[in-house]
XYZ file of N, CA and C in Angstrom:
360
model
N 87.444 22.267 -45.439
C 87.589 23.525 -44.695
C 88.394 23.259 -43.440
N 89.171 24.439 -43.040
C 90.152 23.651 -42.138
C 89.423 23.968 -40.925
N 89.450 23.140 -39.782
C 88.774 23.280 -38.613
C 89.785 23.249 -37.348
N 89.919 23.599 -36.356
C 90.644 23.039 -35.657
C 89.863 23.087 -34.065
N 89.712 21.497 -33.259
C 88.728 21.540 -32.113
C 89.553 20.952 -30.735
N 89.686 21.537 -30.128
C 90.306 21.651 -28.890
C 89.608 20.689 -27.996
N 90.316 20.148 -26.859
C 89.688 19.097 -25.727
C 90.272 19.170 -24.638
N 90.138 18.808 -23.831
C 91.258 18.216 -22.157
C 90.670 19.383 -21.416
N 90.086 20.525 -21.434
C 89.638 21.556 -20.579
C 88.975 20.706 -19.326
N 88.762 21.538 -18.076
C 88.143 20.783 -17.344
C 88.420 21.653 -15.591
N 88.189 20.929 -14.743
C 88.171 21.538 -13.297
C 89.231 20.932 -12.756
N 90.134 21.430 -12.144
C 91.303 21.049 -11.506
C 91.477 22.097 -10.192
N 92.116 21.367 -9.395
C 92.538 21.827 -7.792
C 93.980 22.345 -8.200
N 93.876 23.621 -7.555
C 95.366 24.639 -6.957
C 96.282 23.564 -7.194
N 97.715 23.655 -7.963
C 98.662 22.654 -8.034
C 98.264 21.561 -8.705
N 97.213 21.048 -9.786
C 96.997 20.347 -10.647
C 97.664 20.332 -12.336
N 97.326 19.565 -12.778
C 97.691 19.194 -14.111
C 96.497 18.948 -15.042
N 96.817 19.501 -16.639
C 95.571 19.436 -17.541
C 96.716 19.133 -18.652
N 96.112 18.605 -19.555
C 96.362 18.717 -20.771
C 95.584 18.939 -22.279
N 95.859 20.088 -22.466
C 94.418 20.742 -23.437
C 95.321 19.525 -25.027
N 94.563 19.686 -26.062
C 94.636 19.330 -27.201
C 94.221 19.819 -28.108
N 94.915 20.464 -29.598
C 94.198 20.869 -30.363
C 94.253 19.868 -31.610
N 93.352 19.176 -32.485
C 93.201 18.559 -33.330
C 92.847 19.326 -34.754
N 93.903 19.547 -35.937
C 93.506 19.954 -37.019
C 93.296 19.130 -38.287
N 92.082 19.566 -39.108
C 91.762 18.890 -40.015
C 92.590 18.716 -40.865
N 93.820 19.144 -41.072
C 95.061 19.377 -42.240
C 96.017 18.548 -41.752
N 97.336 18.433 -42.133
C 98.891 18.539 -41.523
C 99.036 19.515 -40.843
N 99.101 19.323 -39.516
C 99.854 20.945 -38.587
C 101.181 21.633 -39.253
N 101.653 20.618 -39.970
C 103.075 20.988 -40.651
C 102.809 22.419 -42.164
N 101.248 22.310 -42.248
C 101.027 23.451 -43.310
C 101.032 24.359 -42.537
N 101.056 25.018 -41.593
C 100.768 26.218 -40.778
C 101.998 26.604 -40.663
N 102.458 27.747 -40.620
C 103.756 28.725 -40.037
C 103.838 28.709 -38.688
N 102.703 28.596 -37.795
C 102.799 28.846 -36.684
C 101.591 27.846 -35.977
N 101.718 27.644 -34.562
C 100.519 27.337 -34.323
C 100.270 27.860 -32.394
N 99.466 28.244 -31.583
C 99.634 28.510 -30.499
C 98.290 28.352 -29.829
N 98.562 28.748 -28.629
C 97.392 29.204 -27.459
C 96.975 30.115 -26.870
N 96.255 30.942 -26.780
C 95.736 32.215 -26.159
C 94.900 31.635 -25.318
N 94.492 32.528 -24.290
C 93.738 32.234 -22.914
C 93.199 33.867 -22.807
N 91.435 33.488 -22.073
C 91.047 34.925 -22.090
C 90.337 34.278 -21.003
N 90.594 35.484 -19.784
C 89.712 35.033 -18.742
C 88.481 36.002 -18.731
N 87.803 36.181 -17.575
C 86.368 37.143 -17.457
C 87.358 38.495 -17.419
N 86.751 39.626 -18.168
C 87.011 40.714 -18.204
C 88.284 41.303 -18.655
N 88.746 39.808 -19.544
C 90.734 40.043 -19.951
C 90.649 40.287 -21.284
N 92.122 40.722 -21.908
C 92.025 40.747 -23.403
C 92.079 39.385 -23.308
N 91.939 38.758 -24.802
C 92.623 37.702 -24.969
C 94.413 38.064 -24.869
N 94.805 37.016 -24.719
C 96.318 36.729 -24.399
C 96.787 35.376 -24.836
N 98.159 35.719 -25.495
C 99.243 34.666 -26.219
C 99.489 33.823 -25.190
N 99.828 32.472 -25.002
C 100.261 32.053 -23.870
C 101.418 31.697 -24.314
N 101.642 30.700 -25.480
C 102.651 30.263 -26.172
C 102.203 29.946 -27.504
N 103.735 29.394 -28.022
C 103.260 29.008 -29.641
C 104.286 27.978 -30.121
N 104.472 27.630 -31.132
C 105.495 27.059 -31.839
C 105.513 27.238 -33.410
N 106.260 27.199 -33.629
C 107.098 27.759 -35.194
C 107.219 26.401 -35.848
N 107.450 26.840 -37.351
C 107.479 25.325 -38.201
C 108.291 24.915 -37.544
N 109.473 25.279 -37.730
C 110.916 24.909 -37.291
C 110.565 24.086 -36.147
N 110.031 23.918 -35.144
C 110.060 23.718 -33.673
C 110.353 24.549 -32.633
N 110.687 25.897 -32.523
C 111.073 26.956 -32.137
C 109.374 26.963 -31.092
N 109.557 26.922 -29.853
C 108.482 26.979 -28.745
C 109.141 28.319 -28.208
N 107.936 29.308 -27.292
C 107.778 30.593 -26.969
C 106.862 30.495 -25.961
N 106.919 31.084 -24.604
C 106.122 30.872 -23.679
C 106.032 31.967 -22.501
N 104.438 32.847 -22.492
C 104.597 34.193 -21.786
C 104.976 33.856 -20.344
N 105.506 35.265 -19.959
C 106.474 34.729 -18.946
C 105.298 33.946 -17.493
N 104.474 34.393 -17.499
C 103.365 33.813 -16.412
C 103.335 32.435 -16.465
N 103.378 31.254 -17.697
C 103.613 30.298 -17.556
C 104.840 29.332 -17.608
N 106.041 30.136 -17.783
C 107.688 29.783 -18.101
C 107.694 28.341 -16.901
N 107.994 27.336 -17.543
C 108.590 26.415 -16.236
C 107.487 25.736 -15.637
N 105.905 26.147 -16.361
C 104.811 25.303 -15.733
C 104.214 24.618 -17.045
N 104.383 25.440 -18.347
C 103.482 24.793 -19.129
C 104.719 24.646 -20.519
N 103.882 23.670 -21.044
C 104.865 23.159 -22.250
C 103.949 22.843 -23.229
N 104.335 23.640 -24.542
C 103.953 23.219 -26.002
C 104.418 22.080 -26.692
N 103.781 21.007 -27.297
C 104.103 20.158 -27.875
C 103.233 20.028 -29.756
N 103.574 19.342 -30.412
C 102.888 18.931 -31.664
C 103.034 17.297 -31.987
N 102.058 16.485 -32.318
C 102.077 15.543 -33.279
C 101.982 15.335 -34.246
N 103.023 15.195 -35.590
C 102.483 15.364 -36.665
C 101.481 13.978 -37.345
N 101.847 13.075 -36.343
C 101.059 12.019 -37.329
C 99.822 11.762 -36.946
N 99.526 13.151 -35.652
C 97.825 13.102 -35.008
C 97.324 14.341 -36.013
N 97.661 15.331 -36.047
C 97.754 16.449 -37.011
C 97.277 17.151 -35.488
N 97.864 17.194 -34.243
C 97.389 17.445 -33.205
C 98.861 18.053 -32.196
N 98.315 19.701 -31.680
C 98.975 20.339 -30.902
C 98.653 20.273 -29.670
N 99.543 20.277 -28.106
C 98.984 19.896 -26.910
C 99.964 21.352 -26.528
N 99.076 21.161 -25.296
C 99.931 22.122 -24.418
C 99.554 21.615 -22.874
N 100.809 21.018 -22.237
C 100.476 20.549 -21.165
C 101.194 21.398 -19.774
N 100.036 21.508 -19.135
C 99.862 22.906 -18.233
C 99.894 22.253 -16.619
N 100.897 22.322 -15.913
C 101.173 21.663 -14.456
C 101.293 22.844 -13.486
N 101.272 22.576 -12.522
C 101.456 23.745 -11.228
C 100.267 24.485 -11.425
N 98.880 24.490 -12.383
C 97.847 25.167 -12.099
C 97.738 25.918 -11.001
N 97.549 27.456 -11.338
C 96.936 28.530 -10.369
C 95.261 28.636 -10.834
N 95.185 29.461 -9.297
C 93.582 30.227 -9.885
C 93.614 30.626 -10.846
N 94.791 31.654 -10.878
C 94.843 33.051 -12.256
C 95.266 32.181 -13.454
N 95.042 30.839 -13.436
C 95.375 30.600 -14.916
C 93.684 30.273 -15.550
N 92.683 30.456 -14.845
C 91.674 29.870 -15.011
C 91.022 31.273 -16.068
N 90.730 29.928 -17.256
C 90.396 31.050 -18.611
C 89.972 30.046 -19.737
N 89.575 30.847 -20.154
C 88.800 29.869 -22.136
C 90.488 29.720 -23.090
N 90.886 28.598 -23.073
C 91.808 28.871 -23.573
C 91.683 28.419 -25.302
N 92.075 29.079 -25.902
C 91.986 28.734 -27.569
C 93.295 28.653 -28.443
N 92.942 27.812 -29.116
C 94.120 27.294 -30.051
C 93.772 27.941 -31.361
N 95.326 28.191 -31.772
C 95.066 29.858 -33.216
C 96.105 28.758 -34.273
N 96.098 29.166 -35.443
C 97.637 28.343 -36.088
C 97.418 29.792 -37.521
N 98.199 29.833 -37.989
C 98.952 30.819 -38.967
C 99.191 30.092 -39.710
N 97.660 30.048 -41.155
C 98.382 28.632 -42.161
C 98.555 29.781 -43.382
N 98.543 30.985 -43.808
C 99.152 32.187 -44.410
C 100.374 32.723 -44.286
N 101.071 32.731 -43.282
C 101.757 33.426 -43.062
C 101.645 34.875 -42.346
N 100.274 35.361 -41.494
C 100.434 36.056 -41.603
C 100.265 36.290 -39.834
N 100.933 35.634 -39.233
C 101.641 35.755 -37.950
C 100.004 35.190 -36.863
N 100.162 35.026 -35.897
C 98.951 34.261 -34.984
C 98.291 35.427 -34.668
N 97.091 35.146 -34.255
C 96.202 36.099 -34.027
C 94.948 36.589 -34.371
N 94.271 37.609 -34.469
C 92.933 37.469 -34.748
C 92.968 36.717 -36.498
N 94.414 37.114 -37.424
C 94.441 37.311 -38.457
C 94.788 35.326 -39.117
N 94.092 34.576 -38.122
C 94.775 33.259 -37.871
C 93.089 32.923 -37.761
N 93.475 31.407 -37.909
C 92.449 30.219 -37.369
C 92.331 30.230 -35.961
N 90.701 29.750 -35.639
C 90.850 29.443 -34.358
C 90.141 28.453 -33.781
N 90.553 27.554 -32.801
C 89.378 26.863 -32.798
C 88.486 27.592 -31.503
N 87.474 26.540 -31.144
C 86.070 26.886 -30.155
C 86.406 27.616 -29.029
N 87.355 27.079 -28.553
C 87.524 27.338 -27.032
C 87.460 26.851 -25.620
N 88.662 25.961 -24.949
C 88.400 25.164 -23.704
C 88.465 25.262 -22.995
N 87.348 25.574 -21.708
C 87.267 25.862 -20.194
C 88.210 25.448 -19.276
N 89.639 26.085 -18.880
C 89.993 25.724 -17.511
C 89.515 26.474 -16.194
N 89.489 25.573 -15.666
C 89.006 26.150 -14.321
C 89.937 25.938 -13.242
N 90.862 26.377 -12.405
C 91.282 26.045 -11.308
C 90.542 26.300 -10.291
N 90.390 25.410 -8.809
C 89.780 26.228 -7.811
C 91.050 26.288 -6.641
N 91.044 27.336 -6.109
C 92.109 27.164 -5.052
C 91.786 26.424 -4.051
């Protein structure tokens, strides 16, 4: 069954660095897609970024220039490493992948969910 479990969440100071991880039980290379959403207290969930088989990376404009999507295929493991931390980035962030085809989202895998916290 495919699982996928996220790590690196944690407490960081205004202007810090995290690096979340998502680990899947498969090849990441079976998925069409794979990404990150972040939902803070009282938010929708929200796309942050993603990446495409191809390698094709996408990133909402709130984090452009701070955070970066990466993949390993020989970890079967997606990162997204997140620098210049704000308060307002502080949220459950979750890792989705699209192994159907049928685009990211509720209609996708997901894994648990990892606590960032910034404090200013």
């Amino acid at each position: 069954q495919l699982q996928l479990v996220e790590s690196g969440g944690g407490l960081v100071q205004n202007g810090g660095s995290l690096r979340l991880s998502c680990a899947a039980s498969i090849s990441i290379f079976s998925f069409y897609a794979m990404g990150w959403y972040r939902q803070a207290p009282g938010n929708e969930r929200e796309l942050v970024s993603y990446i495409l088989s191809n390698g094709t990376t996408n990133y909402a404009d709130s984090v452009k220039g701070r955070f970066s999507i990466s993949r390993d295929g020989a970890r079967n493991t997606m990162f997204l490493q997140m620098t210049s931390l704000k308060p307002e980035d502080t949220a459950v962030y979750y890792c989705n992948a699209d192994l159907l085809g049928d685009g990211l989202g509720p209609q996708g895998y997901w894994g648990q969910g990892a606590q960032v916290t910034v404090s200013s």
